[in-house]
XYZ file of C-alpha atoms in Angstrom:
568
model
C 65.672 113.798 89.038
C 69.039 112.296 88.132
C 72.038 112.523 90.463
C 75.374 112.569 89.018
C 76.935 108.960 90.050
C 78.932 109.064 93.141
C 81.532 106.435 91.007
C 81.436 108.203 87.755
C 84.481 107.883 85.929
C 86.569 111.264 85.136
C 86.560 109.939 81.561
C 83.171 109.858 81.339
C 83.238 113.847 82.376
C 85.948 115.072 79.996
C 84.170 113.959 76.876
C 84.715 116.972 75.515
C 88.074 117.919 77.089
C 90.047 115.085 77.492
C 92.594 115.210 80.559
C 96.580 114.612 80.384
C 97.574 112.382 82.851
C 100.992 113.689 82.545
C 100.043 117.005 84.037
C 101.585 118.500 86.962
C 99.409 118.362 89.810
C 98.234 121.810 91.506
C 99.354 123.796 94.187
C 97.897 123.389 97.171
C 95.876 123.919 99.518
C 93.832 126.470 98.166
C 93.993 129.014 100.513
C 91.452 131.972 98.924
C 87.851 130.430 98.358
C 84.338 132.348 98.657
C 80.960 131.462 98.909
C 78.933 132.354 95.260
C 74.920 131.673 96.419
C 73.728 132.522 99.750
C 72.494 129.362 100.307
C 76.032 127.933 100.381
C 75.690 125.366 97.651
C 78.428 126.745 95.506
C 81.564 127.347 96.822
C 84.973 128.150 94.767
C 88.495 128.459 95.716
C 91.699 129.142 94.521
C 95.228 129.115 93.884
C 97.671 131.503 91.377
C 100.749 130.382 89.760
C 102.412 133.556 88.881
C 105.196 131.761 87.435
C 103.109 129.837 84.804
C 100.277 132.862 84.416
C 97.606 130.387 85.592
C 95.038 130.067 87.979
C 93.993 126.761 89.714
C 90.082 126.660 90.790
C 87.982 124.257 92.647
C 84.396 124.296 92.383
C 82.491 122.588 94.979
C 78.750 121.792 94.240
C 76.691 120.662 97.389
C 73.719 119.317 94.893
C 74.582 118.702 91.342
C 71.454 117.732 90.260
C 71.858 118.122 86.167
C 74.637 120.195 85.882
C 76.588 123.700 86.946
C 77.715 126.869 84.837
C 80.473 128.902 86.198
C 82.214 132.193 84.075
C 83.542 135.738 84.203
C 82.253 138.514 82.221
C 82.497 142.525 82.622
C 80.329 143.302 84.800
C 78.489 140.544 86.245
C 75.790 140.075 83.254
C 74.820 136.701 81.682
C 75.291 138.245 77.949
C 79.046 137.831 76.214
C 80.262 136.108 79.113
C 83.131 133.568 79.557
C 81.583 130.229 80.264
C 82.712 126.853 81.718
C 79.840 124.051 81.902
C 79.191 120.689 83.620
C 76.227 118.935 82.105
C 74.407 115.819 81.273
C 72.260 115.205 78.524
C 70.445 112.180 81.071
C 72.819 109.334 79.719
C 75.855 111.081 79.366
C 77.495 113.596 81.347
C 80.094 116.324 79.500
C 82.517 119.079 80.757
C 83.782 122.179 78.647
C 84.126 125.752 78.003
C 81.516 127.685 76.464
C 80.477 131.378 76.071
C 77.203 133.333 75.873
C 75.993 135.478 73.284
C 74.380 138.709 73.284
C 71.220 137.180 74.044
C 72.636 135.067 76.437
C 72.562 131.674 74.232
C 75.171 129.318 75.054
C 77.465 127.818 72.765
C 80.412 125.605 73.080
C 84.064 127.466 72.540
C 86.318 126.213 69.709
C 89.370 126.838 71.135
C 88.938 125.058 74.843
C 91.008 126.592 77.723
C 89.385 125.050 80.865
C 91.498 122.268 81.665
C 89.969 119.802 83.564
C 92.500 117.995 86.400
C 89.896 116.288 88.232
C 86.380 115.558 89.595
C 85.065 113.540 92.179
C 82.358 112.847 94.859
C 82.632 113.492 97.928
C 80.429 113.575 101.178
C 80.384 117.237 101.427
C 79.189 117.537 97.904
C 80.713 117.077 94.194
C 84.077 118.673 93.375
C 85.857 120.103 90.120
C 89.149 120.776 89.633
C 90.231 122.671 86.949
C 93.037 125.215 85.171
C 93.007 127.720 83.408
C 95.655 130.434 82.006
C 95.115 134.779 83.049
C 94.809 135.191 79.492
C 94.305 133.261 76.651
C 94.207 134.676 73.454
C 90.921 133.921 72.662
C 88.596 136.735 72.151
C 85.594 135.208 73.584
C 87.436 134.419 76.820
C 87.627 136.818 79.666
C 91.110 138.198 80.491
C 91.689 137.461 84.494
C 93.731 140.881 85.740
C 94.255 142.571 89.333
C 91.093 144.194 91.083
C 87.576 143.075 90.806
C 86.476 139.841 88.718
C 82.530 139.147 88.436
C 82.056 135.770 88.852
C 78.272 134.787 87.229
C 77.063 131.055 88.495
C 73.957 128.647 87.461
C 72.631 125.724 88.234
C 71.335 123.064 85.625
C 68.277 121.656 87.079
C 66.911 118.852 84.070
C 68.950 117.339 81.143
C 70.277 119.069 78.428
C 70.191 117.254 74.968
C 73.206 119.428 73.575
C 74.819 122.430 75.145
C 73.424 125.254 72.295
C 69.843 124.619 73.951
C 70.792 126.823 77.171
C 69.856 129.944 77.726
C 71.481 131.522 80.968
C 68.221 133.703 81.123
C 66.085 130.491 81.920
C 67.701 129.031 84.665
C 68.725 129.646 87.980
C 71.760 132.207 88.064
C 73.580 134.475 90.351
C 76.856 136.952 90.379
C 79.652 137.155 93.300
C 82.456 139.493 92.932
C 86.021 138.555 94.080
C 89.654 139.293 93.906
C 90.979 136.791 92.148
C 94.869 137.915 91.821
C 96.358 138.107 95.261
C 99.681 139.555 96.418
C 102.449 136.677 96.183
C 103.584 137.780 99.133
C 104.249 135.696 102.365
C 102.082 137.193 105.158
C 104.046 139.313 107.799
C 105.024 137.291 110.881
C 102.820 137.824 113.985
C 104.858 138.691 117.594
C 104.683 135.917 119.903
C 103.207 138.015 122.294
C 100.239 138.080 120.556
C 96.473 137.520 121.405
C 93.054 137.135 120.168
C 89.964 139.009 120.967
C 86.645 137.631 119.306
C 84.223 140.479 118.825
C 81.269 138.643 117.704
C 77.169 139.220 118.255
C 76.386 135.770 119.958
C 73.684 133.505 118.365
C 71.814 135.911 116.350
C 68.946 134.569 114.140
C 69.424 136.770 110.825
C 66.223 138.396 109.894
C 64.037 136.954 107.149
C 64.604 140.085 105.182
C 66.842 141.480 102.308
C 68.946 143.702 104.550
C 69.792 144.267 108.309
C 72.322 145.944 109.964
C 72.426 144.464 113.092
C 74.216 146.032 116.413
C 75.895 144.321 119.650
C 77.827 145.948 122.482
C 81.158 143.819 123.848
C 82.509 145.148 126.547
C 86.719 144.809 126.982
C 88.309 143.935 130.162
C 88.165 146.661 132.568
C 91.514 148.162 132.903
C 92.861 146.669 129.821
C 96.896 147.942 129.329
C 97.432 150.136 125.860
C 97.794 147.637 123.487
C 98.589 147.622 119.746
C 96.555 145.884 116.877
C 98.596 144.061 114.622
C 95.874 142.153 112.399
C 92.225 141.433 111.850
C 90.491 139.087 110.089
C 86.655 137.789 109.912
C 85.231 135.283 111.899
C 82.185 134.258 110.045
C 80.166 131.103 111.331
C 80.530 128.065 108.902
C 77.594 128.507 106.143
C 77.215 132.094 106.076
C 79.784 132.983 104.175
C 77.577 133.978 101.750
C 75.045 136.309 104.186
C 77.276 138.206 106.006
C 78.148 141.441 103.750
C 80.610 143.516 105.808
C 81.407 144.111 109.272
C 82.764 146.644 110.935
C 83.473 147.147 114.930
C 83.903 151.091 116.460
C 85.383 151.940 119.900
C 82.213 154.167 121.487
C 83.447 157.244 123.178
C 85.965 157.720 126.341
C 83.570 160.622 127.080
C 80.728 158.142 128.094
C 81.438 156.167 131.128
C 79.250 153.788 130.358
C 77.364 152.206 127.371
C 74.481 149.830 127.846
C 74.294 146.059 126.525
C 72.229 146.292 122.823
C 72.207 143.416 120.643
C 69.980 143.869 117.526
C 68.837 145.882 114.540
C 71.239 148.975 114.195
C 67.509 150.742 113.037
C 65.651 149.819 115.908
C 63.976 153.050 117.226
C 64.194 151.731 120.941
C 68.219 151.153 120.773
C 70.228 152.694 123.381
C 71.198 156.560 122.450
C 74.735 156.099 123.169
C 75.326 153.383 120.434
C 75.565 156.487 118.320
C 78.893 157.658 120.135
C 80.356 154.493 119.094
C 82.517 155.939 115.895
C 85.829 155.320 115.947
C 86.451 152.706 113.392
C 88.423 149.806 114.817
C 88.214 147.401 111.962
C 86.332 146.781 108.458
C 85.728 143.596 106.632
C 83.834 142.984 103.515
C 83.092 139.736 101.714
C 86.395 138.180 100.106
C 88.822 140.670 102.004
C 91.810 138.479 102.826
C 93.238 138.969 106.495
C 94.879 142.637 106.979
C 98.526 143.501 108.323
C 99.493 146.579 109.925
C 102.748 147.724 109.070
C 105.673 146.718 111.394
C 105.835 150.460 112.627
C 102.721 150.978 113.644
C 99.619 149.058 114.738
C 96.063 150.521 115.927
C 95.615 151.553 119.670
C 93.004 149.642 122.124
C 92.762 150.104 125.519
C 94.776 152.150 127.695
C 94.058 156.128 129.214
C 91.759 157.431 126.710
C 89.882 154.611 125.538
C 86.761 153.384 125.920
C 86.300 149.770 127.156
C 82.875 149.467 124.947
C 82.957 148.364 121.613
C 79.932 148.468 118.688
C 80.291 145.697 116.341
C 78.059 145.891 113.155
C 77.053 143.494 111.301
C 75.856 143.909 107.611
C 72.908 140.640 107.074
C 72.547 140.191 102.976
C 69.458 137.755 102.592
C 68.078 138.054 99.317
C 66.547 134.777 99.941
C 64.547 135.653 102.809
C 66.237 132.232 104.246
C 64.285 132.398 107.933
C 65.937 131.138 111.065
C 69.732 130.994 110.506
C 71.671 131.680 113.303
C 74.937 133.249 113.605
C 77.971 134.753 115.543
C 79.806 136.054 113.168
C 82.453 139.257 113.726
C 85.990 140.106 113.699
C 88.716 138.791 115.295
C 91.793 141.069 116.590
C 94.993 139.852 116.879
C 97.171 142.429 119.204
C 99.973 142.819 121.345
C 101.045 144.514 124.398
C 104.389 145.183 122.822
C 103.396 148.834 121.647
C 105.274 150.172 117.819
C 106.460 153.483 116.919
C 103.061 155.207 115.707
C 99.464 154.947 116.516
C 97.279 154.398 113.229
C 94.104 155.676 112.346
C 91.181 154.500 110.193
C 89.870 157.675 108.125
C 86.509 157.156 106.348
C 86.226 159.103 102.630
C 83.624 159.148 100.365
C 79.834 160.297 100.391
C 77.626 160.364 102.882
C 74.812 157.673 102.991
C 71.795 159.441 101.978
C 69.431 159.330 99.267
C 70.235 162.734 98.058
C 73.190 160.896 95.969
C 71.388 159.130 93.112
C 72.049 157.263 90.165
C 69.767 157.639 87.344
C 68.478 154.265 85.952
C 69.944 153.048 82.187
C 73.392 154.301 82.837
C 76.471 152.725 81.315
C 78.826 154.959 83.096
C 77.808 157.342 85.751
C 79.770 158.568 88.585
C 79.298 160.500 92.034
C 81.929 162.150 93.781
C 82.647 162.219 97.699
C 84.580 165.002 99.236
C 87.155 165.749 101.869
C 87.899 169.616 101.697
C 90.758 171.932 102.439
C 88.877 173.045 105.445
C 88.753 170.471 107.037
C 92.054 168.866 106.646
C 93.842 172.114 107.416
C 91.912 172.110 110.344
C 92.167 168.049 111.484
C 95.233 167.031 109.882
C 99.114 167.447 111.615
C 101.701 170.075 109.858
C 103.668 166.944 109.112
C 101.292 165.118 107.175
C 99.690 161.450 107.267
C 101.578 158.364 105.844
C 98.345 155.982 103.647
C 99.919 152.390 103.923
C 96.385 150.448 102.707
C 92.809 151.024 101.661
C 89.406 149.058 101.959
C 87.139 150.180 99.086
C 82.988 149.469 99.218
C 80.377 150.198 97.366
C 77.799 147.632 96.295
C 75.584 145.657 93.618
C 75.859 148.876 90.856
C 79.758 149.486 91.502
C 82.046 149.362 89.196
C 85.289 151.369 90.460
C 86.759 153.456 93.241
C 89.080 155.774 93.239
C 90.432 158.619 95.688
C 92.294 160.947 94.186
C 94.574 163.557 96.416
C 94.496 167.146 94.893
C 97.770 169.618 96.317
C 98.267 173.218 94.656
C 95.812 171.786 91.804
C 97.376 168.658 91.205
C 95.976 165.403 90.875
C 97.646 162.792 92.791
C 95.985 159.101 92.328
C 96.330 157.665 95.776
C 94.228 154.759 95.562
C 92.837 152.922 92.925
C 90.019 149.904 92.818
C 91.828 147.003 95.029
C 90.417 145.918 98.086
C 93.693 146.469 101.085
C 95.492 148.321 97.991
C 99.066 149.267 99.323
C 100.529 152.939 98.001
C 103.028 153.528 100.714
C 102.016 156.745 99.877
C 103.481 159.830 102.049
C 101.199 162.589 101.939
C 103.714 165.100 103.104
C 102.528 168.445 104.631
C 98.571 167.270 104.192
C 97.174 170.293 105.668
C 95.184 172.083 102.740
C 95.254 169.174 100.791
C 91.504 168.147 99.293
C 90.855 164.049 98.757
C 88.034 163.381 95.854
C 86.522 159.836 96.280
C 85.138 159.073 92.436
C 83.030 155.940 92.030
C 81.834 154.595 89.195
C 78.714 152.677 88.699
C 76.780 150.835 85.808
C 72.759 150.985 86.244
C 71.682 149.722 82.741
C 69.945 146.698 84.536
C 67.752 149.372 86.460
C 64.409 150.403 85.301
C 64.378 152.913 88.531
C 67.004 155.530 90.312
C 69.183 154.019 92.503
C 69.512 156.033 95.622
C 72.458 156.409 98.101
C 71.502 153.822 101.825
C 72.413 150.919 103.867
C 70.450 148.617 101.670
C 72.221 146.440 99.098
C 69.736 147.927 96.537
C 70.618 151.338 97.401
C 74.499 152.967 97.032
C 77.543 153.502 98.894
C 80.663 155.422 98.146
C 83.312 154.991 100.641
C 87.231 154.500 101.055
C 88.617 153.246 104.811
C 92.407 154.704 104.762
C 94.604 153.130 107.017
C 97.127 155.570 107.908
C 99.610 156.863 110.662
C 99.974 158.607 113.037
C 96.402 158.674 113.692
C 94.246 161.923 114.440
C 90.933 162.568 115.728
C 89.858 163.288 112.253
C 87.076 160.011 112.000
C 84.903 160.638 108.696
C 85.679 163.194 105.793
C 82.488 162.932 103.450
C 80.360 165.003 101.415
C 76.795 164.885 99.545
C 75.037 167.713 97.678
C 73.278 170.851 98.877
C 69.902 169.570 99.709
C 68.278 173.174 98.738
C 70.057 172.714 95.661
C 68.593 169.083 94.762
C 64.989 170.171 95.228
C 65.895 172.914 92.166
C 66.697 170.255 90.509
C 63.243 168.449 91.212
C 61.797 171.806 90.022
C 63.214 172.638 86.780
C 62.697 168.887 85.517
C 59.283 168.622 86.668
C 58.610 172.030 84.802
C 60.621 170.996 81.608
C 58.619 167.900 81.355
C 55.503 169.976 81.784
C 54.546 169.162 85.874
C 54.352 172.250 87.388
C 52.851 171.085 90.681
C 55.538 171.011 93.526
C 56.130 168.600 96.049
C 58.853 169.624 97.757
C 58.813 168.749 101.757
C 55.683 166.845 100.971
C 57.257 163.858 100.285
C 60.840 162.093 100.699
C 64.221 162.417 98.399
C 63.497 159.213 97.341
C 60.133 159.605 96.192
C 60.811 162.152 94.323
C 63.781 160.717 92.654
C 61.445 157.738 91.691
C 58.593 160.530 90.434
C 60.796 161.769 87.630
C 60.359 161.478 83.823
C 63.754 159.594 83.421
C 65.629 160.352 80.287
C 68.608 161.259 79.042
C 68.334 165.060 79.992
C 66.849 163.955 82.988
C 70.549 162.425 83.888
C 72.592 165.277 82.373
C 71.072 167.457 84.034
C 71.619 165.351 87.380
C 75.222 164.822 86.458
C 75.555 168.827 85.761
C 74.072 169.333 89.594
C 76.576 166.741 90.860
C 79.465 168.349 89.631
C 78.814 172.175 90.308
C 76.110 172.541 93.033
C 77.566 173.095 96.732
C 77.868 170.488 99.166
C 77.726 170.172 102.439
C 80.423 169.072 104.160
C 81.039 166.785 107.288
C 84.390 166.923 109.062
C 83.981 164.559 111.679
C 85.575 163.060 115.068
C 85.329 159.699 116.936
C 83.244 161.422 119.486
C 80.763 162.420 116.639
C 81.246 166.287 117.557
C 82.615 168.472 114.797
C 85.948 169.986 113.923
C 85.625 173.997 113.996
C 85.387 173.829 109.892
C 84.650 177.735 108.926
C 82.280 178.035 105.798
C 84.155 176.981 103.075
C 83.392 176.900 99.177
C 84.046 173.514 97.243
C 86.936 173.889 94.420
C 84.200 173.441 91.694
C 81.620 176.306 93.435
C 82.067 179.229 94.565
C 78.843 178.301 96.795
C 79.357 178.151 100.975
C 79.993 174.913 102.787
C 77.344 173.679 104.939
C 78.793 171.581 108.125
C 76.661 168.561 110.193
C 77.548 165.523 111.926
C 76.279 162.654 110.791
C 77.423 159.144 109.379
C-alpha cells in the first residue's frame, strides 16, 4: 500500500489547484473542530471570516493511505454532493474540488473554489489546509448558511488513475452533522469566583454494541451552599469524540434522602429504583454543541435547602463499529459560583415522548411528527407572569432534518425557536399561562426500506427541544405522543384495506406491528391523517416525576379527552 511521502512537496499536491503564495495566511487557532468517523481518523476544524464570507478548514487524516474525500450536500447523501478530493493516481498525488452526480460518480468541478493554503505531515497524522468562500456561485457547489451542515467523508484506499473513476458508493464513506457558522461573538466573561465540578462516569469500557445509555451516580459535597451555574461544557476523553452522542446530568429528588452508587447501563433491569427520581435536568450536551452561557441575570441553582446532593449523569455510547474495549470518562463539566444572580433558571423539556408509538413511515421525503405542550398544563405549571426563553438545545437523530417549536396564544402562531443548536430568541413569553408550545420535526426516511420508530437508539427517533428559561418552575417535561387505542385502529383499518383481516393487537409490540404493514403511500397518509387529528395523551411532568393536577383536556386539533401519565 502506498503512503503519501512524509516530505512531499505542496507543489506536487496542488497539481490541479495551484496555491498563491501571496495569500493571507488564516486565522487562527481553529477553535471549533469535530470528530467525522468514530474511529477518530478524520478530524476537521474550523475558523469563519465573516468579514471576507469565508470559511477556513483543516482536515486532519490519521492514515492517508491513497487518498480522502470530504463535501457537503443536503442531507447527508453521497448523490449531487459538493466534493473536495485528495488523491494519487500511485505516481502522482492531486488535490481539487469535485462533485457527485446523481449516481454518485465523481467528476472534477470546472470552476475550482477549494483553495488549497497548505499540507503537510505531521506525527499525529497528515494535515490540509484549505479555504473556501459561504457561497460561490457555482451551482454544483453547496451554499454554507446558519444551522445544520451535513458533512459526508471517504477514504481512498488504492490508486486512482483519474478522478471520473470514483464512485462514492464503492468506498468507504460516512456523514457527521455540524454547525458550521458560529456566533461572532466574544464569549461572556466568567466571575472570578468561579469553580469547576467534573461530573464524569469514571473508566467505563463502552459496550461493543450500537447503542448504550449508560448511568453513574456522583454524589456533591454534603452541605454544599446554594450556588449558581454559570456555564457547562463537555468533557469528553481524548479519542471519543466521535462515540459519545449526548450527555445529559439530572439532580435526583430532595424527597429521597438517599440514592445508591449505580454505574452502568441506564436499561439494566437490576439498577437501583431511585435512579428514576433523578429528573431534573441540570445540563445537556450533544455532539458539536459549543460551550453554553447563562445569561448574566440568572444562572441554574445547585445545592442549597431543597436540593438533592445526588446527581444522574447519562451518557449516550454511539458505536456503530462495535469498536470493543474503549474506555472512557467522559461527562460534563459545571462551571458555578457562589455569588447567586437575580433569577433561578429552569431547563423545560418539549417535544414527544420516546416511544415507538411515533413512527415514520419508510420512503419519505418530508414527513413530520408533532410534540405537544397543552393549555392544561401550562395554565396549571406555569407563573401568571410568564417565562423569559433565552436559548434552546434541539435533538433528534440520524433521519432529522429540522426542529421547530412554535408558541400558539389566542390562536396565534408565534415561532419561538427554529433549527440552531443554543439558538438565542430573547423571547418573553409574557402571561404564559394558557399558552400551548407545538414541537414540529421534520425528518427525511427515503434511505429506509423499514418504519422508523420513536427510542433511545440512534436507529430509532427523537423529537425534543431543552428550553432554557427563567425563573424556573417545577414544570420538568411537557411532551406528548398519540392515543395508543387510537394507533391500534390504525393497525386495523390498514390491515383490512390491504385485505389482512386477522388482528394482532396486544399480541405483539408497536413496533412489530409497525414493521408488519403493507407500506405505501396510503399506508403513510393515512398515518400522517392519525398524527394530526387522533388524541394524545399528554404528560405534564415535575422533577420529582409526580404529575401536575392536569384535568382532562382535549388537544386544539380533537375534540378527543387528554390522557395524563408520567413517564420520560
Amino acid at each position: 500500500m502506498r503512503i503519501f511521502s512524509k516530505n512531499l512537496r505542496l507543489q506536487d499536491i496542488t497539481i490541479i489547484l495551484k496555491p498563491n503564495p501571496s495569500r493571507p495566511l488564516p486565522l487562527l487557532p481553529m477553535p471549533f473542530r469535530v470528530p467525522l468517523d468514530p474511529r477518530g481518523e478524520l478530524q476537521l476544524a474550523w475558523n469563519v471570516s465573516y468579514t471576507n464570507q469565508e470559511i477556513y478548514m483543516e482536515l486532519r487524516v490519521a492514515e492517508l493511505r491513497h487518498g480522502v474525500v470530504l463535501g457537503m450536500s443536503d442531507r447527508g447523501e453521497l448523490t449531487n454532493a459538493d466534493l473536495l478530493v485528495l488523491w494519487d493516481s500511485g505516481t502522482q498525488s492531486y488535490f481539487g474540488d469535485a462533485w457527485s452526480d446523481s449516481k454518485g460518480h465523481v467528476s472534477l468541478d470546472s470552476q475550482q473554489d477549494y483553495d488549497l493554503i497548505e499540507a503537510k505531515q505531521k506525527a499525529e497524522g497528515y494535515y490540509l489546509l484549505f479555504k473556501r468562500p459561504f457561497s460561490t456561485c457555482d451551482p454544483r457547489d453547496y451554499v454554507i448558511e446558519e444551522g445544520t451542515v451535513h458533512i459526508i467523508y471517504g477514504f481512498l484506499d488504492k490508486p486512482l488513475a483519474s478522478l471520473d473513476k470514483l464512485n462514492l458508493s464503492e468506498i468507504r464513506t460516512g456523514v457527521q452533522r455540524v454547525l458550521m457558522l458560529r456566533p461572532d461573538t466574544p464569549p461572556p466573561t466568567l466571575p472570578p469566583d468561579v469553580q469547576m465540578l467534573d461530573v464524569v462516569a469514571p473508566n467505563v469500557i463502552i459496550p461493543n454494541q450500537e447503542t448504550t445509555y449508560w448511568c453513574y451516580i456522583h454524589n456533591l459535597p454534603e452541605n454544599l451552599a446554594k450556588n449558581h451555574i454559570v456555564m457547562y461544557e463537555s468533557a469528553i476523553t481524548p479519542g471519543n469524540e466521535a462515540i459519545v452522542h449526548h450527555i445529559e446530568v439530572f439532580e435526583c429528588s430532595p424527597d429521597v434522602p438517599a440514592v445508591p452508587g449505580y454505574s452502568g447501563s441506564c436499561d439494566d433491569k437490576m439498577k437501583p429504583k431511585k435512579l428514576n427520581f433523578c429528573r431534573h435536568v441540570l445540563a445537556a450536551w450533544a455532539m458539536g454543541a459549543e460551550a453554553f452561557y447563562y445569561p448574566p441575570d440568572a444562572g441554574l441553582a445547585m445545592g442549597g435547602p431543597g436540593s438533592s446532593r445526588f446527581l444522574r449523569l447519562e451518557v449516550h455510547y454511539h458505536n456503530p463499529l462495535l469498536i470493543s474495549g474503549r474506555r472512557d470518562s467522559s461527562g460534563i463539566r459545571l462551571y458555578y459560583t457562589p455569588s447567586l444572580r437575580r433569577y433561578d433558571a429552569g431547563i423545560m423539556e418539549l417535544g414527544l415522548v420516546y416511544t415507538p408509538v411515533m413512527a415514520i413511515p419508510p420512503k419519505q421525503h418530508t414527513f413530520y411528527l408533532s410534540g405537544y405542550c397543552t393549555s392544561k398544563c401550562t395554565q396549571t405549571a406555569l407563573p401568571s407572569g410568564g417565562i423569559y426563553v433565552f436559548a434552546s438545545q434541539l435533538h433528534t437523530h440520524l433521519a432529522g432534518r429540522g426542529v421547530r417549536t412554535i408558541l400558539v396564544r389566542g390562536g396565534k402562531e408565534l415561532e419561538v425557536v427554529q433549527e440552531d443548536q443554543h439558538f438565542s430568541t430573547h423571547y418573553q413569553v409574557g402571561d404564559s399561562r394558557g399558552d400551548v408550545l407545538i414541537t414540529k420535526c421534520t425528518y427525511n426516511t427515503e434511505d429506509r426500506s423499514k418504519p422508523t420508530v420513536g427510542g433511545f437508539g440512534i436507529m430509532e427517533e427523537m423529537c425534543v427541544n431543552y428550553i432554557h428559561y427563567y425563573p424556573r418552575t417545577q414544570l420538568e417535561l411537557c411532551k406528548s405522543h398519540v392515543d395508543q387505542g387510537y394507533l391500534q385502529k390504525y393497525f386495523n383499518f390498514i390491515n383490512r384495506f390491504h385485505g389482512n383481516d386477522q388482528c394482532v393487537c396486544g399480541e405483539v409490540s408497536v413496533t412489530e406491528q409497525f414493521s408488519q404493514l403493507e407500506w405505501d403511500e396510503f399506508t403513510g397518509e393515512v398515518l400522517d391523517s392519525l398524527y394530526n387529528t387522533a388524541p394524545i395523551s399528554m404528560h405534564c411532568n415535575q422533577s420529582t416525576a409526580r404529575l401536575f393536577p392536569v384535568s382532562p383536556q382535549s388537544h386544539t386539533h380533537t375534540p378527543a379527552t387528554i390522557d395524563c401519565q408520567a413517564t420520560n
